[in-house]
Short mmCIF file of C-alpha atoms in Angstrom, two decimals:
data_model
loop_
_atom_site.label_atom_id
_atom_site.label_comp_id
_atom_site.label_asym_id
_atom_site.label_seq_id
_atom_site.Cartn_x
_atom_site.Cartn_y
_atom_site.Cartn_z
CA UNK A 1 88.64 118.47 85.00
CA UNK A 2 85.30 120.13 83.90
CA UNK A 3 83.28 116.29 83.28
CA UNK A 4 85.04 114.59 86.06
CA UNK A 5 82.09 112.30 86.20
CA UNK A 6 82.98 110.95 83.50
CA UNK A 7 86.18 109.77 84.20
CA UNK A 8 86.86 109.70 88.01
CA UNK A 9 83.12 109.59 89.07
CA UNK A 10 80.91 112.29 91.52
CA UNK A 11 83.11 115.15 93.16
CA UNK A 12 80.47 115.88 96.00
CA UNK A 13 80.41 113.76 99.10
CA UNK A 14 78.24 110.65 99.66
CA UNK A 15 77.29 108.90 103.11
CA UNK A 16 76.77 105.10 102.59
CA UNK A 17 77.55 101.52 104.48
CA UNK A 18 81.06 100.71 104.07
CA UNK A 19 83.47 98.25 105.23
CA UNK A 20 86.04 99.55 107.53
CA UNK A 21 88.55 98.60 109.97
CA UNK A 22 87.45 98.90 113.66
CA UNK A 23 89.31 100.67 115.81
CA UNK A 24 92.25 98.27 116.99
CA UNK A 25 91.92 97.21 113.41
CA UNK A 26 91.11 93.25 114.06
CA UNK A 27 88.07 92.79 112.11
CA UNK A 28 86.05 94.68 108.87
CA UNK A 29 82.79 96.11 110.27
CA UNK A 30 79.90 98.17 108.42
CA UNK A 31 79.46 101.47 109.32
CA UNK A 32 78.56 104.93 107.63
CA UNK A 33 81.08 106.43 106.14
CA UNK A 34 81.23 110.17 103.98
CA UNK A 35 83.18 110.23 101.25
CA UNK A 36 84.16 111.37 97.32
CA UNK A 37 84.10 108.74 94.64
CA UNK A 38 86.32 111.08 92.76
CA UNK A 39 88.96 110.83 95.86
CA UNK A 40 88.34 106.96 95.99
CA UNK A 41 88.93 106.69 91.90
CA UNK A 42 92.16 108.18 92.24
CA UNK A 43 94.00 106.30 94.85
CA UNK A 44 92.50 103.32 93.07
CA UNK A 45 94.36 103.99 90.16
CA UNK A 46 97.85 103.78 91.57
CA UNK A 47 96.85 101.23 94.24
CA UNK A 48 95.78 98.80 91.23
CA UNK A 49 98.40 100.27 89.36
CA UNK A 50 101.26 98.45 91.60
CA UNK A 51 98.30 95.36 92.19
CA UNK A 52 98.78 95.05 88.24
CA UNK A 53 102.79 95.18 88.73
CA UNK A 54 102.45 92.23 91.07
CA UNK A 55 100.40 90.04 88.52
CA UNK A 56 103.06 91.17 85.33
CA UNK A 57 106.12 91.11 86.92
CA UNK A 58 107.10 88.25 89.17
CA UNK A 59 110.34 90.24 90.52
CA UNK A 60 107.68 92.47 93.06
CA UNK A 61 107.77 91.50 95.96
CA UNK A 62 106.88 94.46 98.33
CA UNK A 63 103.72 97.05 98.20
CA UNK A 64 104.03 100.26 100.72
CA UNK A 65 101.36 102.88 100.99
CA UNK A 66 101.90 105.41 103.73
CA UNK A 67 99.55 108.48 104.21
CA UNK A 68 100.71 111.27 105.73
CA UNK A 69 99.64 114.94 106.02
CA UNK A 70 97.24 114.61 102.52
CA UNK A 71 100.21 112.90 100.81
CA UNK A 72 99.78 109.74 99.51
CA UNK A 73 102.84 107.25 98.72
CA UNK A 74 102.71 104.35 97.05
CA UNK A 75 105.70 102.25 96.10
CA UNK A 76 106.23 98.98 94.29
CA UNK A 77 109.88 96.98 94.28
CA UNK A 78 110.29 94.76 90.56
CA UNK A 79 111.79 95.11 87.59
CA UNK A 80 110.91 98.80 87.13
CA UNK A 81 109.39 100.77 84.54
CA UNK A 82 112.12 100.92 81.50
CA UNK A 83 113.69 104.10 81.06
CA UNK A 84 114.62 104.51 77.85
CA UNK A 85 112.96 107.19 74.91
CA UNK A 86 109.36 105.54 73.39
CA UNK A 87 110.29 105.12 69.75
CA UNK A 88 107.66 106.93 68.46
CA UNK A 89 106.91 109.75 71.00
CA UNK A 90 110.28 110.66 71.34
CA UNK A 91 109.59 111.22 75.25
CA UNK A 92 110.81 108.78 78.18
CA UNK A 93 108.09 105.73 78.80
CA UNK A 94 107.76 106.43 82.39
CA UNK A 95 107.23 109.74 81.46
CA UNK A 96 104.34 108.67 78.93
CA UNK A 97 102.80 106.17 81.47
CA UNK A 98 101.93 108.81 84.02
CA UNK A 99 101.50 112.02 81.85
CA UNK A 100 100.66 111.74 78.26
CA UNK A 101 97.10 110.85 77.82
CA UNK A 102 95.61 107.72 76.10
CA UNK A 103 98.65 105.84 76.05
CA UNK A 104 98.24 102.19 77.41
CA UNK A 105 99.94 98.91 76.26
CA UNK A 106 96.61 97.14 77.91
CA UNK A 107 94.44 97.39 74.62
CA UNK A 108 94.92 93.91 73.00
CA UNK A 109 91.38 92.19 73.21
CA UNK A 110 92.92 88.74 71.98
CA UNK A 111 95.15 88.65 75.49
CA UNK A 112 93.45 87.35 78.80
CA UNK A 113 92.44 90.11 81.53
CA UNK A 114 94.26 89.57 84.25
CA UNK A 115 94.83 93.66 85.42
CA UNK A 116 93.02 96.02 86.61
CA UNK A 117 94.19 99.25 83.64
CA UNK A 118 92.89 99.47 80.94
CA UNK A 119 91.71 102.84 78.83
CA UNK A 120 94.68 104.36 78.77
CA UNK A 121 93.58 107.06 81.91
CA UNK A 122 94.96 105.35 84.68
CA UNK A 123 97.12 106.71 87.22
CA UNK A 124 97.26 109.95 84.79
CA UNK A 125 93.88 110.52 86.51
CA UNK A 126 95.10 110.98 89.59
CA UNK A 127 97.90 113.44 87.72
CA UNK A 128 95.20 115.27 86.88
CA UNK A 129 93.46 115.70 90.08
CA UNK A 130 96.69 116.24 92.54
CA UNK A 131 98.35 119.57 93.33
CA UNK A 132 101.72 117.70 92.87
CA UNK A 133 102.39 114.57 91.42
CA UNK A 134 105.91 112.87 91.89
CA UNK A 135 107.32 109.64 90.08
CA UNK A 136 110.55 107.77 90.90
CA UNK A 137 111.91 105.04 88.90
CA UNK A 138 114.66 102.62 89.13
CA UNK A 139 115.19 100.56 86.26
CA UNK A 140 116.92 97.41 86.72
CA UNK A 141 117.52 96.29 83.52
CA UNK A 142 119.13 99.83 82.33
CA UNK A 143 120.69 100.53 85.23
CA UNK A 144 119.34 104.13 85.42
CA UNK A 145 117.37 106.28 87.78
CA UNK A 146 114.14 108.42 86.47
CA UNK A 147 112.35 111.53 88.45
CA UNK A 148 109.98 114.01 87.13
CA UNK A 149 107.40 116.14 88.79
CA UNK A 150 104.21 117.54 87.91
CA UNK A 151 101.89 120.29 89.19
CA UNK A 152 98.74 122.28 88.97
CA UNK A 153 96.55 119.23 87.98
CA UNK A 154 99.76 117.97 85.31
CA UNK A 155 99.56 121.09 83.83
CA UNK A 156 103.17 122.22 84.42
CA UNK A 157 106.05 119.81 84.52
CA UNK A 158 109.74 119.51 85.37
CA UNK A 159 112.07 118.29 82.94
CA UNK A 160 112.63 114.41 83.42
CA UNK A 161 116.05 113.82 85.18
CA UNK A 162 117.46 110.56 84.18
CA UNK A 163 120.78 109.52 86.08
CA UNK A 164 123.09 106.08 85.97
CA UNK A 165 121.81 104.11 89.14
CA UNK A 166 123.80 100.69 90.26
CA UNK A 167 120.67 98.77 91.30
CA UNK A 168 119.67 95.18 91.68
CA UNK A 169 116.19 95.69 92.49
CA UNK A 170 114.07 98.26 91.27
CA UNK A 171 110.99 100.23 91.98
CA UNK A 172 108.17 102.51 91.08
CA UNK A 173 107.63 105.08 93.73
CA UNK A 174 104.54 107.74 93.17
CA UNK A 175 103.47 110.77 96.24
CA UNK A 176 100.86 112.84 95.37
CA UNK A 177 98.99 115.44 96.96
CA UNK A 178 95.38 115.05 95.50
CA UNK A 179 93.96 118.40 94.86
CA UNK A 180 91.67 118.58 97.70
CA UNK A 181 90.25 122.02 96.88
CA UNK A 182 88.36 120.40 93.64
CA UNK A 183 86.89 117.77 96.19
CA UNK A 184 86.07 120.79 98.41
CA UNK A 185 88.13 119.06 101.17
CA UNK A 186 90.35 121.07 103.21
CA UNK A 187 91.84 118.08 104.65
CA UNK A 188 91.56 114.34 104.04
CA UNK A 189 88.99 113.20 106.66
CA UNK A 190 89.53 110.22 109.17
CA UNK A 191 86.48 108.52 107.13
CA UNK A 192 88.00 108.58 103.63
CA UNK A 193 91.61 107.70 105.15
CA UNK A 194 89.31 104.25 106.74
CA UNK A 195 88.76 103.48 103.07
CA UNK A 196 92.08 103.85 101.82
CA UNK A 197 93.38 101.86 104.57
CA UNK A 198 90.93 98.98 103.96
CA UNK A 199 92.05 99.01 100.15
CA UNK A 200 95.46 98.26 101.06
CA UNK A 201 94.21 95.43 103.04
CA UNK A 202 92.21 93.98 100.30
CA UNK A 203 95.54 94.44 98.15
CA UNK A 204 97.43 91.98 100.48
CA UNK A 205 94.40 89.53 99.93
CA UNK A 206 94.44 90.11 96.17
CA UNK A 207 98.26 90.02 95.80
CA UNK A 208 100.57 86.65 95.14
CA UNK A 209 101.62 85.37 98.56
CA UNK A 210 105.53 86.54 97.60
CA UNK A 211 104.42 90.34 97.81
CA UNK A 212 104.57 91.98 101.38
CA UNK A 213 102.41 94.39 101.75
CA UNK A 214 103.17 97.74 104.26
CA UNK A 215 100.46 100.24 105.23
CA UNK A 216 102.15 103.30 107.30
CA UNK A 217 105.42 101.19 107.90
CA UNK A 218 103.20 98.15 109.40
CA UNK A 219 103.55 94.83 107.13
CA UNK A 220 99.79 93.15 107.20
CA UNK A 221 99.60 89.44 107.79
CA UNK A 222 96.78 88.88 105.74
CA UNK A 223 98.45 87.23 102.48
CA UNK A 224 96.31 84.24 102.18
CA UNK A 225 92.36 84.26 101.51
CA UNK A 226 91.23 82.49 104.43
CA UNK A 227 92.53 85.07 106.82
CA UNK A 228 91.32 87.74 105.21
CA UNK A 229 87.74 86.39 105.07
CA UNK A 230 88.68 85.95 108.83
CA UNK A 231 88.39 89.94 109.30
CA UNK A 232 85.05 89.65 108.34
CA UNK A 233 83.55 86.16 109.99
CA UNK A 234 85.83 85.67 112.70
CA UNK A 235 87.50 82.51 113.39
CA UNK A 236 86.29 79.13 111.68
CA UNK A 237 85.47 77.96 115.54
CA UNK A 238 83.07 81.16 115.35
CA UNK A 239 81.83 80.87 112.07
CA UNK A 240 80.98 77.99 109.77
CA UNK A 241 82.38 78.41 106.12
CA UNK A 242 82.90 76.99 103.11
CA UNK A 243 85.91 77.65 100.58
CA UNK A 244 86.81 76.80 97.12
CA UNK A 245 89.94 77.90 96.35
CA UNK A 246 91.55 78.21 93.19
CA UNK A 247 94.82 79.59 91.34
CA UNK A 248 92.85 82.39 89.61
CA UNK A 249 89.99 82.77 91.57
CA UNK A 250 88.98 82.31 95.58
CA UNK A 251 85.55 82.03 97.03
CA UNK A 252 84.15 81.44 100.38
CA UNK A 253 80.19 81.18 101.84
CA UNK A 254 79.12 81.32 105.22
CA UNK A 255 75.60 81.94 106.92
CA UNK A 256 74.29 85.54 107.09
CA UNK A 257 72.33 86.65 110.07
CA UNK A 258 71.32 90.58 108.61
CA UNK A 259 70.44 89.66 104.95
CA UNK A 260 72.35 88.56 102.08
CA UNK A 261 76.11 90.29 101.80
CA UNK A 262 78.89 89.67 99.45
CA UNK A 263 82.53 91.25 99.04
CA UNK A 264 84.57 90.95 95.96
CA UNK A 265 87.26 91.69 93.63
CA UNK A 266 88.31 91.33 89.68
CA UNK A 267 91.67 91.54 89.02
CA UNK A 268 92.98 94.02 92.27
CA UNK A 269 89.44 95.99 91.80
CA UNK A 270 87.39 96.48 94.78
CA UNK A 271 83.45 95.53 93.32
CA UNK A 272 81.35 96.42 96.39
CA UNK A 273 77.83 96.10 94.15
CA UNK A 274 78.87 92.31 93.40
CA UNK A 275 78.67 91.71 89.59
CA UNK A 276 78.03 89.00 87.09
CA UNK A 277 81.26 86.77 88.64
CA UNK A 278 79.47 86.82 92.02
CA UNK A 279 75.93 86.35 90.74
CA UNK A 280 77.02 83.07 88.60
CA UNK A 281 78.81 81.96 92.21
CA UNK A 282 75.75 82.52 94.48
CA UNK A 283 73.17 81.29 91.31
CA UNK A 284 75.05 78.60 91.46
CA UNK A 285 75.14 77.95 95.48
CA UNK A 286 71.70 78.88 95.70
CA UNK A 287 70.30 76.21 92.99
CA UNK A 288 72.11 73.81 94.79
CA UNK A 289 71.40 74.16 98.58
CA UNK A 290 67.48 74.29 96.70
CA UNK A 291 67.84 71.21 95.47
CA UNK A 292 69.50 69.62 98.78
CA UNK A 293 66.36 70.59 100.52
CA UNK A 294 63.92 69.22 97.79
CA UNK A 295 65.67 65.77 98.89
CA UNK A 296 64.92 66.31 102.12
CA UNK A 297 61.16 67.62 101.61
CA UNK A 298 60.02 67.25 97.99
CA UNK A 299 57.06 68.99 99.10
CA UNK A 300 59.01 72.58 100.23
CA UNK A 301 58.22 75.69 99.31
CA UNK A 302 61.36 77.41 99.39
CA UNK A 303 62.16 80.11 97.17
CA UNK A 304 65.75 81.06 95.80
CA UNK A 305 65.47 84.82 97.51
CA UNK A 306 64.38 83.24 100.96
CA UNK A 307 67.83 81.17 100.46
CA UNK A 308 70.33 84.06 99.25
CA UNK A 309 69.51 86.52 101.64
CA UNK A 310 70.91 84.24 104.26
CA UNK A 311 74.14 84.20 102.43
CA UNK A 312 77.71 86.03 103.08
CA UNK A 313 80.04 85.41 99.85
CA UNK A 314 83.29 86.27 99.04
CA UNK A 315 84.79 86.32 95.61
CA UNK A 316 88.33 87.21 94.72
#
């Protein structure tokens, strides 16, 4: 709480270009929006935290997020978390997921990334920076039901209430009430609600095509990458593009009118500054519409900048 920076990111607000929906919420456009990283950071972290569920455990098949008077729920159907007592730490592992610190099972550097978590923070982060922080479980595979509640920035806590539950689907359900007072907020504004709202959109693009995705009781139609470059470009009678389409990773390039533009994601994660997966995908697109012009003109002048920043790409 007193280096937030160094865990959640800047608690003061920031104006930049972001990508929202418009108004009747048919297409992404760029506008200025004010917001708090910190605030962003900590929706992430549960967002991405059911994201993750989606890749793990093939059972989820549903993602809500509704947001409603500064409280934030996210829930996600599966297998559940298990609710039984962590051998070790002699507390409940549902418990330990969302409230003990530096406890992860996501540190084994011989495995494959394929999630979003990591350092053992996670969703405790945004713990730490709500006013109340609720967490339901139902555990198929026990057949039990798990709810605890923390408060004051997971400073207090209830004592976890673990009851038999007949169930043959389960769930993780987490509302929180981010402490707005540390983001000097006295509510949350219709600009950083925009961005939350466009994250869950880019979680139906980055989600298997079995998971339905709900934002405010609406289910988005967006569960294939094409359609949800579509937001962005228009139709393909609007907009020429190209796609290469994989099981692990999507792209798509189309012609840029306002300088070179890219939007992309690793594992759930919204990276808005690109990164080295997009560079080696536009390095790569660049070289090659470089030397398709050499063909044409051996004598050309044209220079790999001149090229990219006529360039939209999407990477997911």
């Amino acid at each position: 709480l007193t280096r937030p920076d160094s865990y959640v990111g800047s608690l003061e607000e920031e104006t930049n270009k972001q990508w929202v929906l418009n108004d009747d919420k048919t297409k992404m456009i760029q506008k200025d929006i004010t917001h708090i990283p910190a605030l962003n950071k900590i929706f992430d972290e549960i967002l991405v935290n059911a994201i993750d569920q989606s890749s793990i455990d093939k059972t989820v098949d549903m993602i809500k997020v509704n947001i409603d008077n500064d409280e934030i729920t996210v829930i996600n159907s599966g297998k559940g978390i298990p609710i039984t007592m962590h051998e070790t730490e002699n507390i409940y592992i549902p418990e330990m997921i969302f409230g003990e610190l530096l406890t992860s099972s996501n540190y084994d550097d011989t495995e494959k990334r394929t999630v979003g978590g990591r350092n053992g923070y996670g969703a405790k982060l945004a713990n730490i920076f709500s006013e109340e922080f609720n967490l339901e479980v139902h555990d198929v595979d026990n057949q039990k039901k798990f709810t605890m509640t923390w408060n004051e920035n997971m400073s207090k806590k209830t004592k976890a209430k673990v009851t038999k539950k007949t169930c043959t689907s389960g769930c993780v359900r987490i509302t929180f009430k981010p402490d707005l007072e540390k983001f000097k907020l006295t509510k949350l504004s219709s600009d950083i609600i925009s961005l939350f709202e466009r994250r869950v959109y880019d979680a139906c693009a980055t989600t298997p095509e079995r998971v339905s995705v709900y934002y405010n009781g609406k289910k988005l139609g967006f569960k294939n990458f094409e359609k949800y470059v579509d937001l962005y470009i228009g139709l393909k009678k609007d907009t020429m593009r190209v796609y290469d389409l994989h099981p692990r990773w999507s792209v798509c390039v189309c012609h840029s009118n306002d300088g070179y533009k890219c939007v992309s994601f690793v594992n759930g994660i919204s990276t808005s500054s690109g990164g080295t997966h997009v560079e080696h995908v536009t390095k790569n697109l660049v070289n090659k519409i470089i030397d398709k012009a050499l063909q044409k003109n051996s004598s050309s002048q044209i220079k790999a900048s001149f090229v990219k920043e006529h360039m939209f790409v999407f990477v997911a």
